[in-house]
Amino acid sequence: LSKIQGYGFEVYLNNIIIKNNLKIKTVQFEGVVSPRRYDEKGFFRASLKDLGEVINVFKTSGVFNLFYQWFVFSRRASN
């Protein structure tokens, strides 16, 4: 775990959730707002930051695992 970087911990937890067939739940919190990055940094800087995050996710998870996690979680959310 000490060598995990970027989104590695999220990928690691997702793999545990999938392996152990655990349930997931989306929870809405009233009054909690996540500010849009575009409002804080402007379109260009925010877009570069978003692109960097996408690259980090692909590097950390790999294309196959990323889509596999997405597929599994989307199926579980619809049940």
CSV table of N, CA, C and O in Angstrom, one decimal:
chain,number,residue,atom,x,y,z
A,1,LEU,N,0.8,-1.2,0.0
A,1,LEU,CA,0.0,0.0,0.0
A,1,LEU,C,0.8,1.3,0.0
A,1,LEU,O,0.4,2.3,-0.5
A,2,SER,N,2.0,1.2,0.6
A,2,SER,CA,2.9,2.4,0.7
A,2,SER,C,3.3,2.9,-0.7
A,2,SER,O,3.7,4.0,-0.9
A,3,LYS,N,3.3,2.0,-1.7
A,3,LYS,CA,3.8,2.4,-3.1
A,3,LYS,C,2.7,2.9,-4.0
A,3,LYS,O,2.9,3.3,-5.1
A,4,ILE,N,1.4,2.9,-3.5
A,4,ILE,CA,0.3,3.3,-4.3
A,4,ILE,C,0.3,4.8,-4.4
A,4,ILE,O,0.5,5.6,-3.5
A,5,GLN,N,0.1,5.3,-5.7
A,5,GLN,CA,0.1,6.7,-6.0
A,5,GLN,C,-1.2,7.1,-6.7
A,5,GLN,O,-1.8,6.2,-7.3
A,6,GLY,N,-1.5,8.4,-6.7
A,6,GLY,CA,-2.6,8.9,-7.5
A,6,GLY,C,-3.9,8.2,-7.1
A,6,GLY,O,-4.3,8.2,-5.9
A,7,TYR,N,-4.5,7.7,-8.1
A,7,TYR,CA,-5.8,7.0,-7.9
A,7,TYR,C,-5.7,5.5,-7.6
A,7,TYR,O,-6.6,4.8,-7.6
A,8,GLY,N,-4.5,5.1,-7.3
A,8,GLY,CA,-4.2,3.7,-7.0
A,8,GLY,C,-5.0,3.2,-5.8
A,8,GLY,O,-5.4,2.0,-5.9
A,9,PHE,N,-5.2,4.0,-4.8
A,9,PHE,CA,-5.9,3.5,-3.6
A,9,PHE,C,-7.4,3.2,-4.0
A,9,PHE,O,-8.0,2.2,-3.6
A,10,GLU,N,-8.0,4.1,-4.8
A,10,GLU,CA,-9.3,3.9,-5.2
A,10,GLU,C,-9.5,2.6,-6.1
A,10,GLU,O,-10.4,1.8,-5.9
A,11,VAL,N,-8.5,2.4,-7.0
A,11,VAL,CA,-8.5,1.2,-7.8
A,11,VAL,C,-8.3,0.0,-6.9
A,11,VAL,O,-9.0,-1.0,-7.1
A,12,TYR,N,-7.5,0.0,-5.9
A,12,TYR,CA,-7.2,-1.1,-5.0
A,12,TYR,C,-8.5,-1.4,-4.2
A,12,TYR,O,-8.9,-2.6,-4.2
A,13,LEU,N,-9.2,-0.4,-3.7
A,13,LEU,CA,-10.4,-0.6,-3.0
A,13,LEU,C,-11.5,-1.2,-3.9
A,13,LEU,O,-12.3,-2.1,-3.5
A,14,ASN,N,-11.6,-0.6,-5.1
A,14,ASN,CA,-12.6,-1.1,-6.1
A,14,ASN,C,-12.4,-2.6,-6.3
A,14,ASN,O,-13.3,-3.4,-6.4
A,15,ASN,N,-11.1,-3.0,-6.5
A,15,ASN,CA,-10.8,-4.4,-6.8
A,15,ASN,C,-11.2,-5.3,-5.6
A,15,ASN,O,-11.7,-6.4,-5.8
A,16,ILE,N,-11.0,-4.8,-4.3
A,16,ILE,CA,-11.5,-5.6,-3.2
A,16,ILE,C,-13.0,-5.7,-3.1
A,16,ILE,O,-13.5,-6.8,-2.8
A,17,ILE,N,-13.7,-4.6,-3.4
A,17,ILE,CA,-15.1,-4.6,-3.5
A,17,ILE,C,-15.6,-5.6,-4.5
A,17,ILE,O,-16.5,-6.4,-4.2
A,18,ILE,N,-15.0,-5.7,-5.7
A,18,ILE,CA,-15.5,-6.6,-6.7
A,18,ILE,C,-15.1,-8.0,-6.3
A,18,ILE,O,-16.0,-8.9,-6.4
A,19,LYS,N,-13.9,-8.3,-5.8
A,19,LYS,CA,-13.5,-9.6,-5.5
A,19,LYS,C,-14.4,-10.2,-4.4
A,19,LYS,O,-14.7,-11.4,-4.4
A,20,ASN,N,-14.8,-9.4,-3.4
A,20,ASN,CA,-15.6,-9.9,-2.3
A,20,ASN,C,-17.1,-9.7,-2.5
A,20,ASN,O,-17.9,-9.9,-1.6
A,21,ASN,N,-17.5,-9.3,-3.7
A,21,ASN,CA,-18.9,-9.1,-4.1
A,21,ASN,C,-19.6,-8.2,-3.1
A,21,ASN,O,-20.7,-8.5,-2.7
A,22,LEU,N,-19.0,-7.2,-2.7
A,22,LEU,CA,-19.6,-6.2,-1.7
A,22,LEU,C,-20.5,-5.3,-2.4
A,22,LEU,O,-20.4,-5.0,-3.6
A,23,LYS,N,-21.5,-4.8,-1.7
A,23,LYS,CA,-22.5,-3.8,-2.2
A,23,LYS,C,-21.9,-2.4,-2.2
A,23,LYS,O,-21.1,-2.1,-1.3
A,24,ILE,N,-22.4,-1.6,-3.1
A,24,ILE,CA,-22.0,-0.2,-3.1
A,24,ILE,C,-23.3,0.6,-3.0
A,24,ILE,O,-24.4,0.2,-3.4
A,25,LYS,N,-23.1,1.8,-2.6
A,25,LYS,CA,-24.3,2.7,-2.5
A,25,LYS,C,-23.9,4.2,-2.7
A,25,LYS,O,-22.8,4.6,-2.2
A,26,THR,N,-24.6,4.9,-3.5
A,26,THR,CA,-24.4,6.3,-3.7
A,26,THR,C,-25.3,7.1,-2.7
A,26,THR,O,-26.5,6.8,-2.5
A,27,VAL,N,-24.7,8.0,-2.0
A,27,VAL,CA,-25.4,8.7,-0.9
A,27,VAL,C,-25.3,10.2,-1.3
A,27,VAL,O,-24.3,10.7,-1.6
A,28,GLN,N,-26.5,10.9,-1.2
A,28,GLN,CA,-26.5,12.3,-1.5
A,28,GLN,C,-26.6,13.0,-0.1
A,28,GLN,O,-27.4,12.6,0.8
A,29,PHE,N,-25.7,14.0,0.0
A,29,PHE,CA,-25.7,14.8,1.3
A,29,PHE,C,-26.3,16.2,1.0
A,29,PHE,O,-25.8,16.9,0.1
A,30,GLU,N,-27.4,16.5,1.7
A,30,GLU,CA,-28.0,17.9,1.5
A,30,GLU,C,-27.0,19.0,1.9
A,30,GLU,O,-26.4,18.9,2.9
A,31,GLY,N,-26.9,20.0,1.1
A,31,GLY,CA,-26.1,21.1,1.4
A,31,GLY,C,-24.6,21.0,1.1
A,31,GLY,O,-23.9,21.9,1.3
A,32,VAL,N,-24.2,19.8,0.7
A,32,VAL,CA,-22.8,19.6,0.4
A,32,VAL,C,-22.6,19.9,-1.1
A,32,VAL,O,-23.3,19.3,-2.0
A,33,VAL,N,-21.7,20.7,-1.5
A,33,VAL,CA,-21.5,21.1,-2.8
A,33,VAL,C,-20.0,20.9,-3.2
A,33,VAL,O,-19.1,21.3,-2.4
A,34,SER,N,-19.8,20.2,-4.3
A,34,SER,CA,-18.4,20.1,-4.8
A,34,SER,C,-18.2,21.1,-5.9
A,34,SER,O,-18.8,21.0,-6.9
A,35,PRO,N,-17.4,22.1,-5.6
A,35,PRO,CA,-17.3,23.2,-6.6
A,35,PRO,C,-16.7,22.7,-7.9
A,35,PRO,O,-15.8,21.8,-7.9
A,36,ARG,N,-17.2,23.2,-9.0
A,36,ARG,CA,-16.7,22.8,-10.3
A,36,ARG,C,-15.3,23.4,-10.5
A,36,ARG,O,-15.0,24.6,-10.2
A,37,ARG,N,-14.4,22.6,-11.0
A,37,ARG,CA,-13.0,23.1,-11.2
A,37,ARG,C,-12.9,24.3,-12.1
A,37,ARG,O,-12.1,25.1,-12.0
A,38,TYR,N,-13.8,24.3,-13.1
A,38,TYR,CA,-13.8,25.4,-14.1
A,38,TYR,C,-14.1,26.7,-13.4
A,38,TYR,O,-13.5,27.7,-13.9
A,39,ASP,N,-14.9,26.7,-12.4
A,39,ASP,CA,-15.2,28.0,-11.7
A,39,ASP,C,-14.0,28.5,-10.9
A,39,ASP,O,-13.8,29.7,-10.8
A,40,GLU,N,-13.2,27.6,-10.5
A,40,GLU,CA,-12.0,27.9,-9.6
A,40,GLU,C,-10.8,28.3,-10.5
A,40,GLU,O,-10.1,29.2,-10.1
A,41,LYS,N,-10.5,27.5,-11.5
A,41,LYS,CA,-9.3,27.7,-12.3
A,41,LYS,C,-9.4,28.2,-13.7
A,41,LYS,O,-8.4,28.5,-14.3
A,42,GLY,N,-10.6,28.3,-14.2
A,42,GLY,CA,-10.7,28.6,-15.6
A,42,GLY,C,-10.7,27.4,-16.5
A,42,GLY,O,-10.2,26.3,-16.1
A,43,PHE,N,-11.3,27.5,-17.6
A,43,PHE,CA,-11.5,26.4,-18.5
A,43,PHE,C,-10.2,25.7,-18.9
A,43,PHE,O,-10.1,24.5,-18.8
A,44,PHE,N,-9.2,26.4,-19.4
A,44,PHE,CA,-7.9,25.8,-19.9
A,44,PHE,C,-7.2,25.1,-18.7
A,44,PHE,O,-6.9,23.9,-18.9
A,45,ARG,N,-7.0,25.7,-17.6
A,45,ARG,CA,-6.3,25.1,-16.5
A,45,ARG,C,-7.1,23.9,-16.0
A,45,ARG,O,-6.5,22.8,-15.6
A,46,ALA,N,-8.4,24.0,-15.9
A,46,ALA,CA,-9.2,22.9,-15.4
A,46,ALA,C,-9.2,21.8,-16.3
A,46,ALA,O,-9.1,20.6,-15.9
A,47,SER,N,-9.2,22.0,-17.7
A,47,SER,CA,-9.2,21.0,-18.7
A,47,SER,C,-7.8,20.2,-18.6
A,47,SER,O,-7.8,19.0,-18.7
A,48,LEU,N,-6.7,20.9,-18.4
A,48,LEU,CA,-5.4,20.2,-18.2
A,48,LEU,C,-5.4,19.4,-17.0
A,48,LEU,O,-4.9,18.2,-17.0
A,49,LYS,N,-6.0,19.9,-15.9
A,49,LYS,CA,-6.1,19.1,-14.7
A,49,LYS,C,-6.9,17.8,-14.9
A,49,LYS,O,-6.5,16.7,-14.4
A,50,ASP,N,-8.0,18.0,-15.5
A,50,ASP,CA,-8.9,16.8,-15.8
A,50,ASP,C,-8.2,15.8,-16.7
A,50,ASP,O,-8.3,14.6,-16.4
A,51,LEU,N,-7.5,16.3,-17.7
A,51,LEU,CA,-6.7,15.4,-18.6
A,51,LEU,C,-5.7,14.6,-17.8
A,51,LEU,O,-5.5,13.4,-17.9
A,52,GLY,N,-5.0,15.3,-16.9
A,52,GLY,CA,-4.0,14.7,-16.0
A,52,GLY,C,-4.6,13.6,-15.2
A,52,GLY,O,-4.0,12.5,-15.0
A,53,GLU,N,-5.8,13.8,-14.6
A,53,GLU,CA,-6.4,12.8,-13.8
A,53,GLU,C,-6.8,11.6,-14.6
A,53,GLU,O,-6.7,10.5,-14.2
A,54,VAL,N,-7.3,11.8,-15.8
A,54,VAL,CA,-7.7,10.7,-16.7
A,54,VAL,C,-6.5,9.9,-17.0
A,54,VAL,O,-6.5,8.6,-17.0
A,55,ILE,N,-5.4,10.5,-17.3
A,55,ILE,CA,-4.1,9.8,-17.6
A,55,ILE,C,-3.7,9.0,-16.4
A,55,ILE,O,-3.3,7.8,-16.5
A,56,ASN,N,-3.7,9.6,-15.2
A,56,ASN,CA,-3.4,8.9,-14.0
A,56,ASN,C,-4.2,7.7,-13.8
A,56,ASN,O,-3.7,6.6,-13.4
A,57,VAL,N,-5.5,7.8,-14.0
A,57,VAL,CA,-6.4,6.7,-13.8
A,57,VAL,C,-6.1,5.5,-14.8
A,57,VAL,O,-6.0,4.4,-14.4
A,58,PHE,N,-5.8,5.9,-16.0
A,58,PHE,CA,-5.5,4.8,-17.0
A,58,PHE,C,-4.1,4.2,-16.6
A,58,PHE,O,-4.0,3.0,-16.8
A,59,LYS,N,-3.2,5.0,-16.2
A,59,LYS,CA,-1.9,4.4,-15.8
A,59,LYS,C,-2.0,3.5,-14.6
A,59,LYS,O,-1.3,2.5,-14.5
A,60,THR,N,-2.8,3.9,-13.7
A,60,THR,CA,-3.0,3.2,-12.4
A,60,THR,C,-3.7,1.9,-12.6
A,60,THR,O,-3.4,0.8,-12.1
A,61,SER,N,-4.8,2.0,-13.3
A,61,SER,CA,-5.8,0.9,-13.4
A,61,SER,C,-5.5,0.0,-14.7
A,61,SER,O,-5.7,-1.2,-14.6
A,62,GLY,N,-5.1,0.6,-15.7
A,62,GLY,CA,-5.1,-0.1,-17.0
A,62,GLY,C,-6.4,0.0,-17.7
A,62,GLY,O,-7.5,0.1,-17.0
A,63,VAL,N,-6.5,0.0,-19.0
A,63,VAL,CA,-7.7,0.2,-19.7
A,63,VAL,C,-8.7,-0.9,-19.4
A,63,VAL,O,-9.9,-0.6,-19.1
A,64,PHE,N,-8.3,-2.2,-19.5
A,64,PHE,CA,-9.2,-3.3,-19.2
A,64,PHE,C,-9.8,-3.2,-17.8
A,64,PHE,O,-11.0,-3.3,-17.7
A,65,ASN,N,-9.0,-3.1,-16.8
A,65,ASN,CA,-9.5,-3.0,-15.4
A,65,ASN,C,-10.4,-1.9,-15.2
A,65,ASN,O,-11.4,-2.0,-14.5
A,66,LEU,N,-10.1,-0.7,-15.8
A,66,LEU,CA,-10.9,0.5,-15.6
A,66,LEU,C,-12.3,0.2,-16.2
A,66,LEU,O,-13.3,0.4,-15.5
A,67,PHE,N,-12.4,-0.3,-17.4
A,67,PHE,CA,-13.7,-0.6,-17.9
A,67,PHE,C,-14.4,-1.8,-17.3
A,67,PHE,O,-15.6,-1.8,-17.1
A,68,TYR,N,-13.6,-2.8,-16.8
A,68,TYR,CA,-14.2,-3.9,-16.0
A,68,TYR,C,-14.9,-3.4,-14.7
A,68,TYR,O,-16.0,-3.7,-14.4
A,69,GLN,N,-14.2,-2.5,-14.0
A,69,GLN,CA,-14.7,-1.9,-12.8
A,69,GLN,C,-16.0,-1.1,-13.1
A,69,GLN,O,-17.0,-1.2,-12.4
A,70,TRP,N,-15.9,-0.3,-14.1
A,70,TRP,CA,-17.1,0.5,-14.5
A,70,TRP,C,-18.3,-0.5,-14.8
A,70,TRP,O,-19.4,-0.2,-14.4
A,71,PHE,N,-18.0,-1.5,-15.6
A,71,PHE,CA,-19.1,-2.5,-15.9
A,71,PHE,C,-19.7,-3.1,-14.7
A,71,PHE,O,-20.9,-3.2,-14.5
A,72,VAL,N,-18.8,-3.6,-13.8
A,72,VAL,CA,-19.3,-4.3,-12.6
A,72,VAL,C,-20.2,-3.3,-11.7
A,72,VAL,O,-21.3,-3.7,-11.3
A,73,PHE,N,-19.6,-2.1,-11.5
A,73,PHE,CA,-20.3,-1.2,-10.6
A,73,PHE,C,-21.6,-0.7,-11.3
A,73,PHE,O,-22.6,-0.5,-10.6
A,74,SER,N,-21.6,-0.5,-12.6
A,74,SER,CA,-22.9,-0.1,-13.2
A,74,SER,C,-23.9,-1.1,-13.1
A,74,SER,O,-25.1,-0.8,-13.0
A,75,ARG,N,-23.6,-2.4,-13.2
A,75,ARG,CA,-24.5,-3.5,-13.1
A,75,ARG,C,-25.1,-3.6,-11.7
A,75,ARG,O,-26.2,-3.8,-11.5
A,76,ARG,N,-24.2,-3.4,-10.7
A,76,ARG,CA,-24.6,-3.5,-9.3
A,76,ARG,C,-25.5,-2.3,-8.9
A,76,ARG,O,-26.4,-2.5,-8.1
A,77,ALA,N,-25.3,-1.2,-9.5
A,77,ALA,CA,-26.1,0.0,-9.2
A,77,ALA,C,-27.5,-0.1,-9.7
A,77,ALA,O,-28.4,0.4,-9.2
A,78,SER,N,-27.6,-0.9,-10.8
A,78,SER,CA,-29.0,-1.0,-11.4
A,78,SER,C,-29.8,-2.1,-10.8
A,78,SER,O,-31.0,-2.2,-11.1
A,79,ASN,N,-29.2,-2.9,-9.9
A,79,ASN,CA,-29.9,-4.0,-9.2
A,79,ASN,C,-30.5,-3.5,-8.0
A,79,ASN,O,-30.2,-2.7,-7.3
